[in-house]
Coordinates of C-alpha atoms and ligand atoms in Angstrom, one line a residue:
M1 CA -100.2 43.5 6.6
K2 CA -101.3 40.1 5.6
K3 CA -97.8 39.8 4.1
T4 CA -95.4 40.4 7.2
R5 CA -98.0 37.9 8.7
I6 CA -97.1 35.6 6.5
L7 CA -93.2 36.4 6.9
L8 CA -93.4 36.2 10.6
S9 CA -95.0 32.6 10.9
F10 CA -92.7 31.5 8.5
I11 CA -89.9 32.7 10.1
I12 CA -91.5 31.2 13.6
V13 CA -91.7 27.7 11.5
I14 CA -87.8 28.1 10.7
G15 CA -87.0 28.9 14.3
L16 CA -89.0 26.0 15.8
I17 CA -87.4 23.3 13.3
T18 CA -84.0 24.8 13.4
L19 CA -84.3 24.6 17.8
V20 CA -85.2 20.7 17.4
E21 CA -83.3 20.1 14.9
S22 CA -80.2 21.4 16.6
C23 CA -81.4 19.8 19.9
D24 CA -81.6 16.9 18.3
S25 CA -78.8 14.7 20.6
K26 CA -76.1 16.0 22.8
R27 CA -73.5 13.7 21.5
E28 CA -74.2 14.7 18.0
P29 CA -72.7 18.0 17.3
G30 CA -74.3 17.9 13.9
K31 CA -72.7 19.5 10.9
V32 CA -69.0 21.0 11.3
Y33 CA -68.4 23.7 9.4
M34 CA -65.3 24.7 11.0
P35 CA -63.4 21.6 11.8
D36 CA -60.8 23.5 13.9
M37 CA -63.0 25.4 15.8
A38 CA -64.7 21.7 16.9
Y39 CA -61.7 19.4 17.0
S40 CA -58.5 20.3 18.8
R41 CA -55.4 19.7 16.5
A42 CA -53.3 19.0 20.2
Y43 CA -53.3 15.1 20.7
E44 CA -52.0 12.6 23.2
A45 CA -48.5 11.7 22.0
Y46 CA -49.0 7.7 22.1
A47 CA -53.3 8.0 21.5
P48 CA -54.1 6.5 18.2
N49 CA -54.8 9.6 15.7
N50 CA -58.7 9.4 14.9
L51 CA -58.8 12.9 13.6
A52 CA -56.5 11.9 10.2
K53 CA -59.9 11.2 8.3
E54 CA -60.7 15.2 8.7
N55 CA -57.6 16.1 7.6
I56 CA -56.7 18.7 9.9
N57 CA -54.1 17.4 11.8
Y58 CA -50.2 18.7 11.6
N59 CA -47.7 16.0 10.8
P60 CA -44.4 17.0 11.1
A61 CA -42.7 14.0 9.7
P62 CA -41.4 14.3 6.2
V63 CA -43.0 12.6 3.2
E64 CA -42.5 9.1 3.1
G65 CA -38.8 8.5 1.2
T66 CA -37.7 11.9 1.9
I67 CA -35.7 13.8 4.8
R68 CA -36.0 17.1 6.2
R69 CA -33.5 19.8 4.7
G70 CA -30.5 19.4 7.1
D71 CA -31.5 16.2 8.7
L72 CA -28.8 12.9 9.6
F73 CA -29.6 10.2 6.9
P74 CA -32.1 7.5 8.4
Y75 CA -30.8 4.6 10.5
N76 CA -30.8 1.5 8.7
L77 CA -30.2 -1.6 10.4
P78 CA -33.2 -3.5 11.6
D79 CA -34.3 -4.0 15.2
D80 CA -33.0 -7.2 15.8
S81 CA -30.0 -9.2 16.8
T82 CA -28.3 -8.8 13.4
G83 CA -28.7 -5.2 13.5
Y84 CA -27.8 -4.7 17.4
R85 CA -24.7 -6.3 16.5
L86 CA -24.2 -4.8 13.4
S87 CA -24.7 -1.5 15.1
A88 CA -21.1 -1.8 16.9
Q89 CA -19.2 -0.5 13.5
V90 CA -22.1 2.7 13.1
K91 CA -19.5 5.5 13.4
D92 CA -20.7 9.0 15.0
P93 CA -21.9 11.2 12.2
L94 CA -21.1 14.5 14.1
P95 CA -18.0 16.5 14.8
P96 CA -17.2 16.6 18.4
L97 CA -19.8 19.1 20.3
D98 CA -18.6 22.4 21.5
S99 CA -19.0 23.8 24.7
V100 CA -22.6 25.3 24.2
Q101 CA -23.9 22.2 22.0
M102 CA -22.3 19.9 24.9
K103 CA -24.4 21.7 27.9
E104 CA -27.3 21.1 25.3
A105 CA -26.5 17.5 25.4
G106 CA -26.5 17.6 28.7
R107 CA -30.1 19.6 29.0
L108 CA -31.5 16.8 26.8
F109 CA -30.2 13.6 29.0
N110 CA -31.3 15.2 32.2
I111 CA -34.8 15.7 30.9
N112 CA -35.1 12.2 28.6
C113 CA -32.9 10.1 30.4
A114 CA -31.9 11.1 34.2
I115 CA -35.4 9.9 35.1
C116 CA -33.8 5.9 35.3
H117 CA -30.4 6.4 34.5
G118 CA -29.9 9.6 37.4
P119 CA -27.9 12.5 36.9
N120 CA -24.3 11.0 37.0
L121 CA -25.0 7.9 35.3
N122 CA -25.3 5.4 37.9
A123 CA -28.9 4.0 37.5
Q124 CA -29.6 6.7 40.3
G125 CA -32.6 7.9 38.8
P126 CA -36.1 8.4 40.8
L127 CA -37.8 5.7 38.7
A128 CA -35.1 3.0 39.3
T129 CA -34.5 3.9 42.9
G130 CA -38.0 4.0 43.4
G131 CA -38.5 0.6 41.7
K132 CA -40.4 1.5 39.1
I133 CA -38.0 0.5 36.1
P134 CA -36.1 -2.5 37.3
A135 CA -32.6 -3.4 36.1
V136 CA -31.8 0.3 34.6
A137 CA -28.1 -0.2 33.5
N138 CA -25.8 1.8 35.6
L139 CA -23.8 3.4 32.4
T140 CA -20.5 4.2 34.6
L141 CA -19.8 0.3 34.5
A142 CA -17.3 -0.9 32.3
V143 CA -19.5 -2.9 30.0
Y144 CA -21.4 0.3 28.7
V145 CA -17.8 2.7 29.6
K146 CA -16.3 0.1 26.7
M147 CA -19.5 -0.2 24.4
P148 CA -19.2 1.4 20.8
V149 CA -21.1 4.5 20.5
G150 CA -23.3 2.6 17.7
T151 CA -24.8 0.2 20.0
M152 CA -25.9 3.0 22.0
F153 CA -27.4 4.4 19.2
H154 CA -29.2 1.4 18.1
S155 CA -30.5 0.7 21.7
I156 CA -32.1 4.4 22.1
T157 CA -33.3 4.1 18.8
Y158 CA -35.3 1.0 19.1
G159 CA -35.2 1.0 22.9
K160 CA -33.9 -1.7 24.8
N161 CA -36.0 -4.5 27.5
N162 CA -37.3 -1.6 29.8
M163 CA -36.3 1.2 27.8
G164 CA -38.5 2.6 25.4
S165 CA -37.5 4.2 22.0
Y166 CA -36.1 7.6 21.9
A167 CA -36.8 8.2 18.4
S168 CA -39.6 10.2 18.5
Q169 CA -38.4 12.1 21.4
L170 CA -34.9 13.1 19.8
T171 CA -34.0 14.0 16.4
R172 CA -31.3 11.5 15.2
E173 CA -29.0 14.5 15.9
Q174 CA -30.3 14.7 19.1
R175 CA -29.7 10.9 20.1
W176 CA -26.0 11.1 18.7
M177 CA -25.1 14.4 20.9
V178 CA -26.7 12.6 24.2
I179 CA -24.3 9.9 23.3
Q180 CA -21.2 12.2 23.2
Y181 CA -22.7 13.6 26.3
V182 CA -22.4 10.0 27.7
K183 CA -19.4 9.6 26.3
S184 CA -18.1 12.6 27.9
R185 CA -19.2 12.0 31.5
Q186 CA -18.5 8.2 31.5
A187 CA -14.9 9.8 30.8
E188 CA -14.9 12.3 33.5
L189 CA -16.5 9.9 36.2
S190 CA -14.0 6.8 35.4
A191 CA -11.3 9.7 35.7
G192 CA -12.6 10.1 39.0
T193 CA -12.6 6.7 40.3
E194 CA -9.3 5.7 39.0
S195 CA -7.7 8.9 41.0
A196 CA -9.8 7.7 43.9
T197 CA -9.4 3.9 44.0
G198 CA -6.1 3.5 41.9
D199 CA -7.6 0.8 39.7
S200 CA -11.4 1.3 38.5
T201 CA -11.1 -1.9 36.2
T202 CA -10.8 -4.4 39.3
T203 CA -13.6 -2.5 41.1
T204 CA -16.2 -2.4 38.7
K205 CA -18.5 -5.6 37.6
Ligands
HEC1 C1 -37.6 4.3 31.6 C2 -36.2 4.6 32.2 C3 -35.1 4.9 31.2 C4 -35.1 5.6 30.6 C5 -35.7 6.9 30.7 C6 -33.9 5.9 29.7 N1 -33.4 4.5 29.9 FE1 -31.1 3.9 29.1 N2 -31.9 1.9 29.8 C7 -32.7 1.6 30.9 C8 -33.0 0.2 31.1 C9 -33.7 -0.6 31.8 C10 -32.0 0.0 30.4 C11 -30.9 -1.5 30.7 C12 -31.7 -2.3 29.3 C13 -31.4 -3.7 29.0 O1 -29.8 -3.8 28.7 O2 -31.9 -4.7 29.9 C14 -31.2 0.8 29.5 C15 -30.0 0.6 28.8 C16 -29.5 1.7 28.2 C17 -28.1 1.2 27.6 C18 -27.6 0.8 27.4 C19 -27.7 -0.2 26.0 C20 -27.4 -1.3 25.7 O3 -27.1 -1.8 24.4 O4 -27.2 -2.4 26.4 C21 -27.3 2.7 27.0 C22 -26.8 3.4 26.5 C23 -28.8 3.9 27.4 N3 -29.9 3.2 28.5 C24 -28.9 4.9 27.5 C25 -30.0 5.7 27.5 C26 -30.2 7.1 26.8 C27 -29.1 8.1 26.4 C28 -31.5 7.5 27.4 C29 -32.1 8.9 27.3 C30 -32.0 9.4 25.7 C31 -31.8 6.8 28.2 N4 -31.1 5.5 28.1 C32 -33.3 6.4 29.1 C33 -33.9 2.3 31.2 C34 -34.0 3.7 30.6

């Protein structure tokens, strides 16, 4: 009987200590023994990654100095005026897209680019017409129709003035696919203007 009483009071004391200790502060969760449960793996795309020290975040980026199997080689021209000038010589590493791939490229364009450039490339996307992003390039103008694909890749990779970089949203392959889509739409659209106005070069600025 005595033994049970001692055991009982021991359990009560331990219980009380645990209660008091665990209610110490609402902001202090205490010891985390299952970090996956305490911290979400999801995090905001552009937010600083403070959880890295917990070593629980999945990072899809390849180890430094390596590339993914089947990935295109990294783009090495620097993000400066020399890099921009030299980019004109960079060639598209992809073969011409087939109709299925072109459809996918169009889908990527409509998701990532049409919000500014518009589905018809003429800078009529809602962010451009709504005035949220000024000076959106009208990609149907002659200067962009003539623009080398490498220059386009450079600007899409690093961003240019009011346009951000798409390097984290689109893989290198996807960026080249989108450029093939833009080029094919440009050809389509300028063929349309030529037949309508007779001479597209005099009407475009
Ligand atoms: C937030 C709005 C916005 C989005 C989204 C956007 N762009 Fe742009 N883009 C611009 C603006 C603004 C410019 C003009 C930059 C300048 O020359 O000042 C531009 C310029 C360009 C140019 C010309 C670059 C050069 O070197 O002059 C190309 C090509 C282009 N965009 C393609 C794309 C593609 C492809 C996408 C999707 C992956 C895209 N843009 C998404 C706003 C946008």
